[in-house]
mmCIF file of C-alpha atoms in Angstrom:
data_model
loop_
_atom_site.group_PDB
_atom_site.id
_atom_site.type_symbol
_atom_site.label_atom_id
_atom_site.label_comp_id
_atom_site.label_asym_id
_atom_site.label_seq_id
_atom_site.Cartn_x
_atom_site.Cartn_y
_atom_site.Cartn_z
ATOM 1 C CA MET V 1324 13.259 5.706 6.673
ATOM 2 C CA SER V 1325 15.018 2.502 5.629
ATOM 3 C CA ILE V 1326 13.323 -0.819 4.955
ATOM 4 C CA ASN V 1327 15.088 -2.244 8.027
ATOM 5 C CA ASP V 1328 13.628 0.568 10.136
ATOM 6 C CA VAL V 1329 10.153 -0.233 8.806
ATOM 7 C CA ILE V 1330 10.570 -3.931 9.668
ATOM 8 C CA TYR V 1331 11.699 -2.956 13.182
ATOM 9 C CA ARG V 1332 8.706 -0.620 13.618
ATOM 10 C CA ILE V 1333 6.212 -3.206 12.336
ATOM 11 C CA ALA V 1334 7.629 -5.955 14.570
ATOM 12 C CA HIS V 1335 7.660 -3.772 17.668
ATOM 13 C CA GLY V 1336 4.153 -2.492 16.921
ATOM 14 C CA TYR V 1337 2.743 -6.008 16.793
ATOM 15 C CA PRO V 1338 0.117 -6.567 19.523
ATOM 16 C CA GLY V 1339 2.037 -8.189 22.365
ATOM 17 C CA GLY V 1340 5.343 -6.998 20.920
ATOM 18 C CA ILE V 1341 8.312 -9.061 19.814
ATOM 19 C CA LYS V 1342 7.488 -11.902 22.198
ATOM 20 C CA ALA V 1343 4.027 -12.482 20.680
ATOM 21 C CA LEU V 1344 5.278 -12.077 17.118
ATOM 22 C CA ALA V 1345 8.161 -14.485 17.729
ATOM 23 C CA ALA V 1346 5.707 -17.104 19.000
ATOM 24 C CA ARG V 1347 3.615 -16.761 15.810
ATOM 25 C CA MET V 1348 6.777 -17.109 13.715
ATOM 26 C CA ASP V 1349 8.094 -20.071 15.741
ATOM 27 C CA LYS V 1350 11.259 -18.161 16.677
ATOM 28 C CA SER V 1351 12.787 -17.220 19.982
ATOM 29 C CA PRO V 1352 12.081 -13.615 21.006
ATOM 30 C CA ALA V 1353 15.824 -12.927 21.352
ATOM 31 C CA VAL V 1354 16.559 -14.121 17.819
ATOM 32 C CA LEU V 1355 13.661 -12.157 16.332
ATOM 33 C CA GLN V 1356 14.689 -9.059 18.294
ATOM 34 C CA ASN V 1357 18.180 -9.320 16.808
ATOM 35 C CA LYS V 1358 16.861 -10.001 13.297
ATOM 36 C CA VAL V 1359 14.674 -6.884 13.253
ATOM 37 C CA ASN V 1360 17.264 -4.661 14.946
ATOM 38 C CA PRO V 1361 18.717 -2.480 12.151
ATOM 39 C CA ASN V 1362 21.890 -1.987 14.221
ATOM 40 C CA CYS V 1363 22.623 -5.705 14.680
ATOM 41 C CA ASP V 1364 25.365 -7.018 12.395
ATOM 42 C CA THR V 1365 25.070 -10.683 13.394
ATOM 43 C CA HIS V 1366 21.417 -11.374 12.540
ATOM 44 C CA HIS V 1367 19.518 -10.346 9.413
ATOM 45 C CA THR V 1368 15.904 -10.558 8.298
ATOM 46 C CA TYR V 1369 15.387 -12.594 5.139
ATOM 47 C CA ALA V 1370 12.882 -11.323 2.579
ATOM 48 C CA GLU V 1371 10.412 -14.129 3.378
ATOM 49 C CA GLU V 1372 10.652 -13.299 7.090
ATOM 50 C CA ALA V 1373 10.007 -9.624 6.374
ATOM 51 C CA ALA V 1374 6.941 -10.578 4.330
ATOM 52 C CA GLN V 1375 5.751 -12.883 7.126
ATOM 53 C CA ILE V 1376 6.152 -10.093 9.691
ATOM 54 C CA ALA V 1377 4.141 -7.725 7.487
ATOM 55 C CA ASP V 1378 1.469 -10.386 6.900
ATOM 56 C CA LEU V 1379 1.124 -11.285 10.576
ATOM 57 C CA ALA V 1380 0.972 -7.608 11.537
ATOM 58 C CA ASP V 1381 -1.428 -6.908 8.651
ATOM 59 C CA SER V 1382 0.795 -3.999 7.664
ATOM 60 C CA ASP V 1383 1.320 -2.529 4.205
ATOM 61 C CA ASP V 1384 4.118 -0.258 5.423
ATOM 62 C CA LEU V 1385 6.893 -2.530 4.141
ATOM 63 C CA ALA V 1386 5.396 -2.653 0.639
ATOM 64 C CA LYS V 1387 4.830 1.107 0.666
ATOM 65 C CA GLU V 1388 8.410 1.800 1.763
ATOM 66 C CA TYR V 1389 9.817 -0.497 -0.900
ATOM 67 C CA CYS V 1390 7.657 1.154 -3.554
ATOM 68 C CA ALA V 1391 8.671 4.629 -2.383
ATOM 69 C CA ARG V 1392 12.310 3.568 -2.538
ATOM 70 C CA ARG V 1393 11.791 2.350 -6.124
ATOM 71 C CA ASN V 1394 9.695 5.430 -7.010
ATOM 72 C CA MET V 1395 6.647 3.253 -7.586
ATOM 73 C CA ALA V 1396 3.019 3.408 -6.480
ATOM 74 C CA CYS V 1397 1.590 0.960 -3.955
ATOM 75 C CA PHE V 1398 -2.130 0.439 -3.617
ATOM 76 C CA HIS V 1399 -4.652 -2.303 -2.966
ATOM 77 C CA ILE V 1400 -6.478 -3.856 -5.872
ATOM 78 C CA THR V 1401 -9.783 -5.113 -4.608
ATOM 79 C CA GLU V 1402 -11.569 -7.888 -6.431
ATOM 80 C CA HIS V 1403 -15.195 -7.055 -7.047
ATOM 81 C CA GLN V 1404 -18.119 -9.074 -8.281
ATOM 82 C CA GLY V 1405 -19.724 -6.505 -10.546
ATOM 83 C CA ALA V 1406 -20.972 -3.035 -9.723
ATOM 84 C CA SER V 1407 -24.272 -1.209 -9.861
ATOM 85 C CA ASP V 1408 -24.712 1.812 -12.103
ATOM 86 C CA MET V 1409 -24.633 4.043 -9.016
ATOM 87 C CA GLU V 1410 -21.392 2.459 -7.755
ATOM 88 C CA LEU V 1411 -19.773 3.017 -11.153
ATOM 89 C CA LEU V 1412 -20.967 6.615 -11.235
ATOM 90 C CA ASP V 1413 -19.545 7.159 -7.733
ATOM 91 C CA LEU V 1414 -16.219 5.655 -8.814
ATOM 92 C CA PHE V 1415 -16.037 7.880 -11.902
ATOM 93 C CA ILE V 1416 -16.824 10.937 -9.793
ATOM 94 C CA ASN V 1417 -14.271 9.927 -7.133
ATOM 95 C CA MET V 1418 -11.682 9.385 -9.865
ATOM 96 C CA GLU V 1419 -12.233 12.913 -11.152
ATOM 97 C CA VAL V 1420 -12.166 14.342 -7.601
ATOM 98 C CA GLU V 1421 -8.794 12.646 -6.999
ATOM 99 C CA LYS V 1422 -7.553 13.943 -10.350
ATOM 100 C CA ALA V 1423 -8.679 17.458 -9.423
ATOM 101 C CA ASP V 1424 -6.924 17.202 -6.035
ATOM 102 C CA TRP V 1425 -3.732 16.087 -7.771
ATOM 103 C CA LEU V 1426 -3.894 18.903 -10.343
ATOM 104 C CA LYS V 1427 -4.715 21.484 -7.637
ATOM 105 C CA THR V 1428 -1.677 20.336 -5.653
ATOM 106 C CA ILE V 1429 0.528 20.738 -8.728
ATOM 107 C CA GLN V 1430 -0.955 24.169 -9.447
ATOM 108 C CA GLN V 1431 -0.399 25.358 -5.873
ATOM 109 C CA SER V 1432 3.129 23.963 -5.857
ATOM 110 C CA LEU V 1433 4.020 25.796 -9.053
ATOM 111 C CA SER V 1434 2.459 29.098 -7.947
ATOM 112 C CA ASP V 1435 5.840 30.458 -6.826
ATOM 113 C CA GLY V 1436 7.691 29.036 -9.830
ATOM 114 C CA ARG V 1437 9.439 26.217 -7.966
ATOM 115 C CA ILE V 1438 8.627 22.971 -6.186
ATOM 116 C CA ASP V 1439 10.125 22.289 -2.758
ATOM 117 C CA PRO V 1440 10.557 18.777 -1.272
ATOM 118 C CA GLY V 1441 7.362 19.013 0.785
ATOM 119 C CA GLU V 1442 5.357 20.022 -2.268
ATOM 120 C CA ALA V 1443 6.898 17.192 -4.290
ATOM 121 C CA ALA V 1444 5.873 14.728 -1.567
ATOM 122 C CA ARG V 1445 2.288 16.057 -1.634
ATOM 123 C CA ILE V 1446 2.192 15.763 -5.441
ATOM 124 C CA LYS V 1447 3.393 12.150 -5.193
ATOM 125 C CA LYS V 1448 0.763 11.359 -2.550
ATOM 126 C CA GLU V 1449 -2.036 12.860 -4.639
ATOM 127 C CA SER V 1450 -0.830 11.027 -7.746
ATOM 128 C CA ARG V 1451 -0.849 7.716 -5.846
ATOM 129 C CA ASP V 1452 -4.391 8.429 -4.608
ATOM 130 C CA HIS V 1453 -5.462 9.127 -8.192
ATOM 131 C CA ILE V 1454 -3.835 5.925 -9.475
ATOM 132 C CA ALA V 1455 -5.482 3.900 -6.696
ATOM 133 C CA ILE V 1456 -8.984 5.039 -7.634
ATOM 134 C CA ILE V 1457 -8.287 4.267 -11.302
ATOM 135 C CA ALA V 1458 -7.179 0.764 -10.255
ATOM 136 C CA GLU V 1459 -10.368 0.308 -8.238
ATOM 137 C CA LEU V 1460 -12.503 1.407 -11.171
ATOM 138 C CA THR V 1461 -10.647 -1.000 -13.462
ATOM 139 C CA SER V 1462 -11.182 -3.803 -10.950
ATOM 140 C CA ARG V 1463 -14.905 -3.044 -10.822
ATOM 141 C CA ILE V 1464 -15.092 -3.182 -14.609
ATOM 142 C CA ASP V 1465 -13.223 -6.510 -14.595
ATOM 143 C CA GLY V 1466 -15.784 -7.801 -12.105
ATOM 144 C CA MET V 1467 -18.563 -6.842 -14.457
ATOM 145 C CA VAL V 1468 -16.952 -8.731 -17.344
ATOM 146 C CA GLN V 1469 -16.744 -11.887 -15.240
ATOM 147 C CA GLU V 1470 -20.364 -11.432 -14.228
ATOM 148 C CA ARG V 1471 -21.485 -11.235 -17.859
ATOM 149 C CA ARG V 1472 -19.574 -14.413 -18.692
ATOM 150 C CA LYS V 1473 -21.355 -16.213 -15.865
ATOM 151 C CA VAL V 1474 -24.730 -15.027 -17.139
ATOM 152 C CA ALA V 1475 -23.892 -16.094 -20.710
ATOM 153 C CA ARG V 1476 -22.888 -19.579 -19.508
ATOM 154 C CA GLU V 1477 -26.108 -20.009 -17.532
ATOM 155 C CA LYS V 1478 -28.337 -19.452 -20.602
#
């Protein structure tokens, strides 16, 4: 799928459709329809408009498509204010579960001595899931560092 196709899909999936989205963007529905139409040569969506569409629709699909196109990972990094011992333990366990899923997918894919496109896609998905949980764990640890600094300042 192309980035223009993703923009079209996000815009048309907006609650109330193009008309409602156009109103939020202060554009006429006809102009927005032409801008998101991948087959229209006279109107084009600027990068800021594409980001606004994704923001208004609360969609990560545009970012994910761009990352896939660039062979990059896309995941949320949540800011946390510390973590309990149990939450950290759960994150470490989840990280290892994701790692195991990723390795199992690779093992299964290589069982016949070759990797087909579907298997490669599954390996990429599992690797992104693994990276995402590592990022969440790192964010939790960062939250704990900030918490300690606050405690040290209060003393």
